[in-house]
Amino acid sequence: VRRYLLALIAALLPGLASAEAYRVQYRAAIHPESGIARVVITLQGTALPSRLVLSIDPARHLRLQSDDVLTPQGNRVEWRPAGQKSSLRYDFVVDAQRRNGGYDSRLTADWAILRSDKLIPPIAVTAPRGLRGAATLALDLPANWSSVAPYARAGDAPGIYAIDDPGRSLPRPKGWLILGHLASRQDVFAGIDVRVAAPAGEGHRLLDTLGFIGWVLPTITQIFPDFPTSLVIVTAGDPMWRGALSGTRSLYLHADRPLISGNRTSTLIHELLHVGKGIRGGDNADWIVEGLAEYYAVEILHRTGAISTRRYQEAITGLERWGQQAPSLFVSRSSGAVTARAATVMARLDEALRAASDGKASLDDVARALATTRGEVTLDTLRALFQHLANDAVDVDAIIRASRPVDLD
Ligand SMILES: [Zn+2]
């Protein structure tokens, strides 16, 4: 009863119940002239974490300073806050290029696209049990700039967001940000608030993209009922990286990327699946995460009627042919042929599970179960789920073996 009362009080009076809470403010001032974001992290409260270890990128997080003890150890920096208020300052180099030259993070005179989880690097926290931070992100932007971010606004002031990062003693901003002179469009589909944004002048396909998301999202949320309730899509043209990448409640998509590719998969659906699943591959199990996303990219096009059954089968056959170039699924990073082969394994697993259960179970149940973990998935997890759903009727390993390139025999 006491626990129930405490929970009730916590729910009714967040201000009082958070006596054990401290405030965290992430402040980032954007300086286009120097390509830098000046970051200040301020902790304030009657009790603070005793030790924070930041995993920095020494090429991008520069000039770290604090009035309290700061100890660099290679790519890690230890910060020991003292008293009831402590700040850490550093400069963040916004521009970053992929190996092929495209930018996946960029600050121009007119706009910026970056990942907030790079701006604020991972931080390991040592704190008394139960001590929780309540965090905001405040963006100091050049005149007439605006911001689109995957968080709720904190109050009416522009550029200030409340950071929701459940289960963390130190909530940290994650996901994509777009700042500057922007074009942006918004709608609500299946209860999900979706915003698509681009630098001004590059937003000519925002409504196409938004409409496509509206077409597929209700089907995606049937598979993943816990899909985030808001979603930000950031797009831009060259010289941004000609790819796509999901983040927390957000994703980046190059503006020239087709919504449906020539081989009838969809980069956008693939990345939406990553947002919905929120899982990552454990030991050499990235193929499971990527294979599910790629299989569902084709499957959802088919299920929503965007491609016919004939074209669906052609797409799977095409992936099978491509997958023949992948001698092994068990690699640390799945892409290209490995992902194609992984997608066809998922297609076969789906087929086998439907057959074994008289249509009562499908890969949807597997994907949904994985999504509830929101953690690391391994081949053992996959085997266990099939065992649970189909007893011994589906042999996961045999289906994997059957997908191996013919010329390996
Ligand atoms: Zn992927």
Short mmCIF file of C-alpha atoms and ligand atoms in Angstrom, two decimals:
data_model
loop_
_atom_site.label_atom_id
_atom_site.label_comp_id
_atom_site.label_asym_id
_atom_site.label_seq_id
_atom_site.Cartn_x
_atom_site.Cartn_y
_atom_site.Cartn_z
CA VAL A 1 0.00 0.00 0.00
CA ARG A 2 2.81 2.34 0.88
CA ARG A 3 4.45 1.75 -2.48
CA TYR A 4 1.10 2.34 -4.19
CA LEU A 5 0.65 5.62 -2.30
CA LEU A 6 4.14 6.76 -3.21
CA ALA A 7 3.47 5.95 -6.86
CA LEU A 8 0.20 7.87 -6.65
CA ILE A 9 1.91 10.86 -5.10
CA ALA A 10 4.64 10.67 -7.72
CA ALA A 11 2.01 10.68 -10.45
CA LEU A 12 -0.01 13.53 -8.96
CA LEU A 13 2.79 15.74 -7.74
CA PRO A 14 5.79 15.38 -10.04
CA GLY A 15 7.32 18.53 -8.55
CA LEU A 16 7.30 17.21 -4.96
CA ALA A 17 8.14 13.60 -5.76
CA SER A 18 11.21 14.67 -7.68
CA ALA A 19 12.97 15.86 -4.52
CA GLU A 20 15.55 13.27 -5.54
CA ALA A 21 15.82 14.78 -9.00
CA TYR A 22 18.40 17.14 -10.36
CA ARG A 23 18.14 19.40 -13.35
CA VAL A 24 20.20 18.90 -16.48
CA GLN A 25 20.43 21.59 -19.10
CA TYR A 26 22.07 20.96 -22.43
CA ARG A 27 22.64 24.28 -24.15
CA ALA A 28 23.99 24.41 -27.70
CA ALA A 29 24.81 27.70 -29.41
CA ILE A 30 25.12 27.32 -33.17
CA HIS A 31 27.95 29.31 -34.83
CA PRO A 32 27.79 28.92 -38.62
CA GLU A 33 30.80 31.22 -39.12
CA SER A 34 33.10 28.78 -37.32
CA GLY A 35 31.21 25.53 -38.04
CA ILE A 36 30.94 24.95 -34.31
CA ALA A 37 28.21 24.32 -31.76
CA ARG A 38 29.24 25.63 -28.31
CA VAL A 39 27.83 23.21 -25.79
CA VAL A 40 27.32 23.76 -22.07
CA ILE A 41 26.00 20.91 -19.92
CA THR A 42 24.82 22.16 -16.53
CA LEU A 43 23.78 19.93 -13.63
CA GLN A 44 21.95 21.51 -10.71
CA GLY A 45 20.36 20.02 -7.57
CA THR A 46 20.79 19.15 -3.92
CA ALA A 47 22.38 15.87 -5.02
CA LEU A 48 24.32 15.36 -8.26
CA PRO A 49 25.96 12.33 -9.88
CA SER A 50 29.46 11.91 -8.44
CA ARG A 51 31.09 10.94 -11.70
CA LEU A 52 30.28 11.20 -15.40
CA VAL A 53 32.40 9.63 -18.13
CA LEU A 54 31.88 11.03 -21.63
CA SER A 55 32.85 8.89 -24.63
CA ILE A 56 34.01 11.68 -26.92
CA ASP A 57 35.17 11.82 -30.52
CA PRO A 58 38.47 13.74 -30.09
CA ALA A 59 38.16 15.10 -33.65
CA ARG A 60 34.73 16.63 -32.94
CA HIS A 61 34.50 17.36 -29.20
CA LEU A 62 37.13 20.03 -28.59
CA ARG A 63 38.33 22.27 -25.75
CA LEU A 64 36.49 20.56 -22.89
CA GLN A 65 36.43 22.71 -19.73
CA SER A 66 34.89 22.67 -16.29
CA ASP A 67 35.40 24.46 -12.96
CA ASP A 68 35.32 20.98 -11.40
CA VAL A 69 37.70 18.08 -11.90
CA LEU A 70 38.01 16.96 -15.52
CA THR A 71 40.30 14.06 -16.39
CA PRO A 72 40.91 13.03 -20.01
CA GLN A 73 41.67 9.32 -20.54
CA GLY A 74 42.06 8.79 -24.30
CA ASN A 75 38.63 9.00 -25.89
CA ARG A 76 37.04 9.26 -22.47
CA VAL A 77 36.75 12.29 -20.26
CA GLU A 78 35.87 11.93 -16.59
CA TRP A 79 33.91 14.77 -15.03
CA ARG A 80 33.50 14.89 -11.23
CA PRO A 81 30.83 17.46 -10.32
CA ALA A 82 31.17 19.10 -6.90
CA GLY A 83 28.56 21.06 -4.89
CA GLN A 84 25.05 21.75 -6.12
CA LYS A 85 25.89 23.06 -9.56
CA SER A 86 28.46 21.98 -12.08
CA SER A 87 29.03 22.79 -15.75
CA LEU A 88 30.97 21.26 -18.58
CA ARG A 89 31.73 23.25 -21.73
CA TYR A 90 33.07 22.14 -25.10
CA ASP A 91 33.02 22.94 -28.81
CA PHE A 92 31.41 20.48 -31.21
CA VAL A 93 32.53 20.37 -34.84
CA VAL A 94 29.25 19.92 -36.72
CA ASP A 95 30.53 18.90 -40.18
CA ALA A 96 31.25 15.20 -40.67
CA GLN A 97 31.74 13.31 -43.92
CA ARG A 98 31.31 9.66 -44.78
CA ARG A 99 34.11 7.81 -46.52
CA ASN A 100 32.47 8.40 -49.91
CA GLY A 101 32.49 12.16 -49.27
CA GLY A 102 28.81 12.79 -48.48
CA TYR A 103 28.02 14.72 -45.29
CA ASP A 104 26.00 13.02 -42.58
CA SER A 105 26.29 16.11 -40.41
CA ARG A 106 26.55 19.65 -41.74
CA LEU A 107 26.41 23.29 -40.72
CA THR A 108 26.02 25.93 -43.46
CA ALA A 109 25.30 29.67 -43.29
CA ASP A 110 21.58 28.88 -43.63
CA TRP A 111 20.92 25.54 -41.97
CA ALA A 112 22.27 22.62 -39.99
CA ILE A 113 21.52 18.90 -39.94
CA LEU A 114 23.06 16.84 -37.16
CA ARG A 115 22.42 14.06 -34.70
CA SER A 116 21.83 15.21 -31.15
CA ASP A 117 23.39 11.97 -29.86
CA LYS A 118 26.66 13.05 -31.51
CA LEU A 119 26.33 16.65 -30.29
CA ILE A 120 25.98 15.24 -26.77
CA PRO A 121 28.17 12.10 -26.67
CA PRO A 122 27.33 8.97 -24.64
CA ILE A 123 27.77 9.58 -20.90
CA ALA A 124 28.19 6.83 -18.29
CA VAL A 125 26.89 8.04 -14.92
CA THR A 126 27.76 7.10 -11.35
CA ALA A 127 25.01 8.35 -9.06
CA PRO A 128 23.19 7.36 -5.86
CA ARG A 129 20.39 4.89 -6.54
CA GLY A 130 17.12 6.52 -7.51
CA LEU A 131 18.70 9.87 -8.38
CA ARG A 132 17.12 11.01 -11.63
CA GLY A 133 17.82 13.95 -13.89
CA ALA A 134 15.14 16.04 -15.59
CA ALA A 135 16.68 17.38 -18.77
CA THR A 136 16.08 20.12 -21.30
CA LEU A 137 17.88 20.97 -24.53
CA ALA A 138 18.13 24.68 -25.33
CA LEU A 139 19.23 25.74 -28.80
CA ASP A 140 20.71 29.22 -29.26
CA LEU A 141 20.23 29.83 -32.96
CA PRO A 142 21.25 32.61 -35.35
CA ALA A 143 18.54 35.24 -36.00
CA ASN A 144 15.46 33.94 -37.87
CA TRP A 145 16.50 30.29 -37.62
CA SER A 146 13.99 27.72 -36.46
CA SER A 147 14.36 24.13 -35.29
CA VAL A 148 12.69 20.75 -35.79
CA ALA A 149 13.57 18.09 -33.22
CA PRO A 150 12.13 14.75 -32.07
CA TYR A 151 11.20 16.04 -28.59
CA ALA A 152 8.33 17.94 -27.03
CA ARG A 153 8.78 21.67 -26.57
CA ALA A 154 9.36 22.74 -22.97
CA GLY A 155 7.05 25.75 -22.54
CA ASP A 156 6.52 28.48 -25.09
CA ALA A 157 10.10 29.66 -25.55
CA PRO A 158 11.41 28.72 -28.99
CA GLY A 159 14.23 26.21 -29.24
CA ILE A 160 13.78 24.67 -25.77
CA TYR A 161 12.86 20.99 -25.58
CA ALA A 162 12.11 18.53 -22.77
CA ILE A 163 14.27 15.43 -23.12
CA ASP A 164 12.40 12.18 -22.64
CA ASP A 165 14.86 9.28 -22.23
CA PRO A 166 13.07 6.68 -20.07
CA GLY A 167 15.03 4.57 -17.64
CA ARG A 168 18.11 6.79 -17.66
CA SER A 169 19.42 8.49 -14.57
CA LEU A 170 20.90 11.08 -16.95
CA PRO A 171 18.47 11.68 -19.86
CA ARG A 172 20.38 12.51 -23.03
CA PRO A 173 19.04 13.95 -26.30
CA LYS A 174 19.01 11.45 -29.17
CA GLY A 175 17.89 11.53 -32.79
CA TRP A 176 18.12 13.93 -35.72
CA LEU A 177 17.92 17.73 -35.60
CA ILE A 178 17.38 20.17 -38.43
CA LEU A 179 17.95 23.88 -37.79
CA GLY A 180 17.91 27.04 -39.87
CA HIS A 181 15.74 28.46 -42.64
CA LEU A 182 13.48 25.47 -43.10
CA ALA A 183 10.59 24.12 -45.12
CA SER A 184 8.44 21.78 -43.03
CA ARG A 185 5.14 19.89 -43.29
CA GLN A 186 3.21 18.01 -40.62
CA ASP A 187 0.30 15.57 -40.34
CA VAL A 188 -1.02 12.88 -38.01
CA PHE A 189 -1.33 9.24 -39.15
CA ALA A 190 -2.45 6.34 -36.97
CA GLY A 191 -2.13 8.67 -33.97
CA ILE A 192 1.49 9.49 -34.80
CA ASP A 193 2.54 13.11 -35.20
CA VAL A 194 4.77 13.17 -38.28
CA ARG A 195 6.87 16.13 -39.40
CA VAL A 196 9.00 16.22 -42.54
CA ALA A 197 11.55 19.02 -42.86
CA ALA A 198 14.25 20.19 -45.28
CA PRO A 199 16.41 23.27 -45.74
CA ALA A 200 14.31 26.04 -47.38
CA GLY A 201 14.38 25.61 -51.16
CA GLU A 202 14.92 21.85 -50.91
CA GLY A 203 11.44 20.93 -49.71
CA HIS A 204 9.75 20.29 -53.06
CA ARG A 205 9.01 16.64 -52.17
CA LEU A 206 7.99 17.04 -48.53
CA LEU A 207 4.30 16.36 -49.21
CA ASP A 208 5.09 13.32 -51.37
CA THR A 209 7.14 11.93 -48.53
CA LEU A 210 4.50 12.79 -45.94
CA GLY A 211 1.77 11.19 -48.08
CA PHE A 212 3.83 8.01 -48.52
CA ILE A 213 4.35 7.80 -44.76
CA GLY A 214 0.59 8.22 -44.28
CA TRP A 215 0.07 5.33 -46.71
CA VAL A 216 2.38 2.85 -44.91
CA LEU A 217 2.36 3.94 -41.26
CA PRO A 218 -1.01 2.38 -40.25
CA THR A 219 0.29 -1.02 -41.43
CA ILE A 220 3.63 -0.52 -39.66
CA THR A 221 1.88 0.37 -36.39
CA GLN A 222 -0.22 -2.81 -36.64
CA ILE A 223 3.04 -4.74 -36.46
CA PHE A 224 4.59 -2.37 -33.90
CA PRO A 225 1.83 -1.03 -31.63
CA ASP A 226 4.49 0.72 -29.53
CA PHE A 227 5.75 2.81 -32.45
CA PRO A 228 6.84 6.23 -31.09
CA THR A 229 3.97 8.73 -30.98
CA SER A 230 5.96 11.33 -32.88
CA LEU A 231 8.35 11.13 -35.78
CA VAL A 232 10.69 13.62 -37.46
CA ILE A 233 11.99 13.05 -41.01
CA VAL A 234 14.95 15.20 -42.00
CA THR A 235 15.81 15.46 -45.69
CA ALA A 236 18.31 17.43 -47.77
CA GLY A 237 20.04 17.18 -51.14
CA ASP A 238 23.75 17.19 -52.08
CA PRO A 239 26.33 17.45 -50.69
CA MET A 240 24.56 15.53 -47.92
CA TRP A 241 25.19 11.78 -47.85
CA ARG A 242 23.06 9.99 -50.47
CA GLY A 243 21.74 7.48 -47.97
CA ALA A 244 19.36 7.14 -45.07
CA LEU A 245 19.79 6.55 -41.36
CA SER A 246 17.31 6.11 -38.53
CA GLY A 247 17.63 7.63 -35.09
CA THR A 248 15.44 7.89 -32.02
CA ARG A 249 11.93 8.98 -33.15
CA SER A 250 13.56 10.36 -36.31
CA LEU A 251 15.37 9.55 -39.50
CA TYR A 252 17.47 11.17 -42.18
CA LEU A 253 16.76 10.56 -45.85
CA HIS A 254 18.61 12.10 -48.80
CA ALA A 255 16.15 14.22 -50.80
CA ASP A 256 16.88 12.43 -54.11
CA ARG A 257 16.28 8.96 -52.69
CA PRO A 258 13.22 7.38 -54.37
CA LEU A 259 10.42 6.36 -52.01
CA ILE A 260 10.27 3.00 -53.83
CA SER A 261 13.50 1.72 -55.34
CA GLY A 262 13.92 0.01 -58.73
CA ASN A 263 14.07 -3.42 -57.07
CA ARG A 264 10.79 -2.64 -55.24
CA THR A 265 12.15 -2.20 -51.80
CA SER A 266 11.88 1.09 -49.94
CA THR A 267 14.65 2.86 -48.06
CA LEU A 268 12.07 4.98 -46.22
CA ILE A 269 10.04 1.96 -45.01
CA HIS A 270 13.31 0.18 -44.10
CA GLU A 271 14.30 3.10 -41.84
CA LEU A 272 10.76 3.44 -40.41
CA LEU A 273 11.05 -0.22 -39.42
CA HIS A 274 14.27 0.56 -37.55
CA VAL A 275 12.47 3.38 -35.70
CA GLY A 276 9.62 0.98 -34.84
CA LYS A 277 11.80 -1.92 -33.72
CA GLY A 278 14.42 0.01 -31.77
CA ILE A 279 16.61 -3.14 -31.60
CA ARG A 280 20.24 -3.76 -32.46
CA GLY A 281 22.09 -6.89 -33.45
CA GLY A 282 24.18 -8.66 -30.84
CA ASP A 283 27.22 -10.76 -31.69
CA ASN A 284 27.21 -11.07 -35.54
CA ALA A 285 23.42 -10.79 -35.49
CA ASP A 286 23.06 -7.50 -37.37
CA TRP A 287 21.63 -9.54 -40.28
CA ILE A 288 18.50 -10.20 -38.17
CA VAL A 289 17.87 -6.47 -37.65
CA GLU A 290 18.68 -5.52 -41.26
CA GLY A 291 16.94 -8.57 -42.76
CA LEU A 292 13.71 -7.78 -40.91
CA ALA A 293 13.81 -4.12 -42.02
CA GLU A 294 14.50 -5.05 -45.65
CA TYR A 295 11.96 -7.89 -45.79
CA TYR A 296 9.26 -5.66 -44.32
CA ALA A 297 10.16 -2.88 -46.78
CA VAL A 298 8.94 -5.21 -49.57
CA GLU A 299 6.23 -6.89 -47.49
CA ILE A 300 4.60 -3.59 -46.46
CA LEU A 301 4.58 -2.31 -50.04
CA HIS A 302 2.74 -5.53 -50.93
CA ARG A 303 0.43 -5.50 -47.92
CA THR A 304 -0.66 -1.91 -48.55
CA GLY A 305 -1.29 -2.59 -52.23
CA ALA A 306 1.56 -0.41 -53.51
CA ILE A 307 2.94 -3.41 -55.42
CA SER A 308 1.08 -6.47 -56.80
CA THR A 309 1.72 -10.06 -55.72
CA ARG A 310 3.58 -10.67 -58.99
CA ARG A 311 5.94 -7.73 -58.37
CA TYR A 312 6.32 -8.77 -54.74
CA GLN A 313 7.50 -12.23 -55.81
CA GLU A 314 9.85 -10.68 -58.36
CA ALA A 315 11.29 -8.49 -55.62
CA ILE A 316 11.93 -11.48 -53.33
CA THR A 317 13.51 -13.41 -56.23
CA GLY A 318 15.73 -10.40 -56.96
CA LEU A 319 16.85 -10.28 -53.32
CA GLU A 320 17.53 -14.04 -53.47
CA ARG A 321 19.75 -13.58 -56.51
CA TRP A 322 21.62 -10.67 -54.86
CA GLY A 323 21.93 -12.63 -51.59
CA GLN A 324 23.86 -15.33 -53.45
CA GLN A 325 26.84 -12.96 -53.28
CA ALA A 326 26.90 -13.24 -49.47
CA PRO A 327 28.88 -16.29 -48.28
CA SER A 328 27.89 -15.62 -44.65
CA LEU A 329 25.15 -13.84 -42.75
CA PHE A 330 27.22 -13.68 -39.60
CA VAL A 331 29.11 -10.43 -40.06
CA SER A 332 29.42 -7.52 -37.65
CA ARG A 333 27.70 -5.02 -40.03
CA SER A 334 25.04 -6.24 -42.44
CA SER A 335 24.61 -4.35 -45.73
CA GLY A 336 24.16 -4.98 -49.47
CA ALA A 337 24.14 -8.70 -50.37
CA VAL A 338 24.16 -9.83 -46.71
CA THR A 339 21.00 -7.82 -46.01
CA ALA A 340 19.41 -9.09 -49.24
CA ARG A 341 20.11 -12.68 -48.20
CA ALA A 342 18.88 -11.94 -44.67
CA ALA A 343 15.63 -10.51 -46.09
CA THR A 344 14.97 -13.72 -48.04
CA VAL A 345 15.65 -15.78 -44.89
CA MET A 346 12.94 -13.67 -43.19
CA ALA A 347 10.57 -14.29 -46.12
CA ARG A 348 11.10 -18.08 -45.76
CA LEU A 349 10.75 -17.93 -41.97
CA ASP A 350 7.49 -16.00 -42.36
CA GLU A 351 6.18 -18.57 -44.85
CA ALA A 352 7.21 -21.52 -42.64
CA LEU A 353 5.69 -20.00 -39.50
CA ARG A 354 2.36 -19.28 -41.21
CA ALA A 355 2.26 -22.84 -42.57
CA ALA A 356 3.21 -24.41 -39.22
CA SER A 357 0.56 -22.45 -37.30
CA ASP A 358 -2.30 -22.65 -39.80
CA GLY A 359 -1.92 -18.93 -40.34
CA LYS A 360 -2.29 -18.09 -36.64
CA ALA A 361 1.28 -16.88 -36.23
CA SER A 362 3.54 -14.96 -38.58
CA LEU A 363 6.80 -13.05 -38.62
CA ASP A 364 4.76 -10.07 -37.35
CA ASP A 365 4.64 -11.81 -33.95
CA VAL A 366 8.40 -12.28 -34.03
CA ALA A 367 9.05 -8.66 -35.00
CA ARG A 368 6.60 -7.39 -32.36
CA ALA A 369 8.19 -9.54 -29.65
CA LEU A 370 11.66 -8.32 -30.58
CA ALA A 371 10.46 -4.70 -30.51
CA THR A 372 9.22 -5.05 -26.93
CA THR A 373 12.79 -5.84 -25.83
CA ARG A 374 14.13 -2.60 -27.40
CA GLY A 375 17.55 -4.13 -26.82
CA GLU A 376 20.02 -6.53 -28.33
CA VAL A 377 18.86 -9.46 -30.45
CA THR A 378 20.85 -12.62 -31.20
CA LEU A 379 20.34 -15.81 -33.20
CA ASP A 380 19.40 -17.52 -29.91
CA THR A 381 16.63 -14.95 -29.35
CA LEU A 382 15.29 -15.70 -32.83
CA ARG A 383 15.46 -19.49 -32.29
CA ALA A 384 13.69 -19.15 -28.93
CA LEU A 385 10.87 -17.07 -30.43
CA PHE A 386 10.26 -19.62 -33.19
CA GLN A 387 10.38 -22.41 -30.61
CA HIS A 388 7.75 -20.55 -28.61
CA LEU A 389 5.51 -19.81 -31.62
CA ALA A 390 5.89 -23.08 -33.58
CA ASN A 391 7.46 -25.65 -31.23
CA ASP A 392 9.83 -27.65 -33.45
CA ALA A 393 7.83 -27.13 -36.63
CA VAL A 394 10.16 -24.40 -37.98
CA ASP A 395 13.88 -25.16 -38.17
CA VAL A 396 15.50 -21.70 -38.19
CA ASP A 397 18.99 -23.08 -38.82
CA ALA A 398 17.86 -25.23 -41.76
CA ILE A 399 16.25 -22.16 -43.39
CA ILE A 400 19.46 -20.18 -42.89
CA ARG A 401 21.51 -23.03 -44.38
CA ALA A 402 19.17 -23.32 -47.36
CA SER A 403 19.82 -19.66 -48.24
CA ARG A 404 23.56 -20.08 -48.68
CA PRO A 405 25.06 -19.42 -52.12
CA VAL A 406 24.73 -22.42 -54.44
CA ASP A 407 28.36 -22.24 -55.57
CA LEU A 408 29.53 -22.89 -52.00
CA ASP A 409 28.45 -26.53 -52.42
ZN ZN B 1 19.01 -0.82 -41.93
#
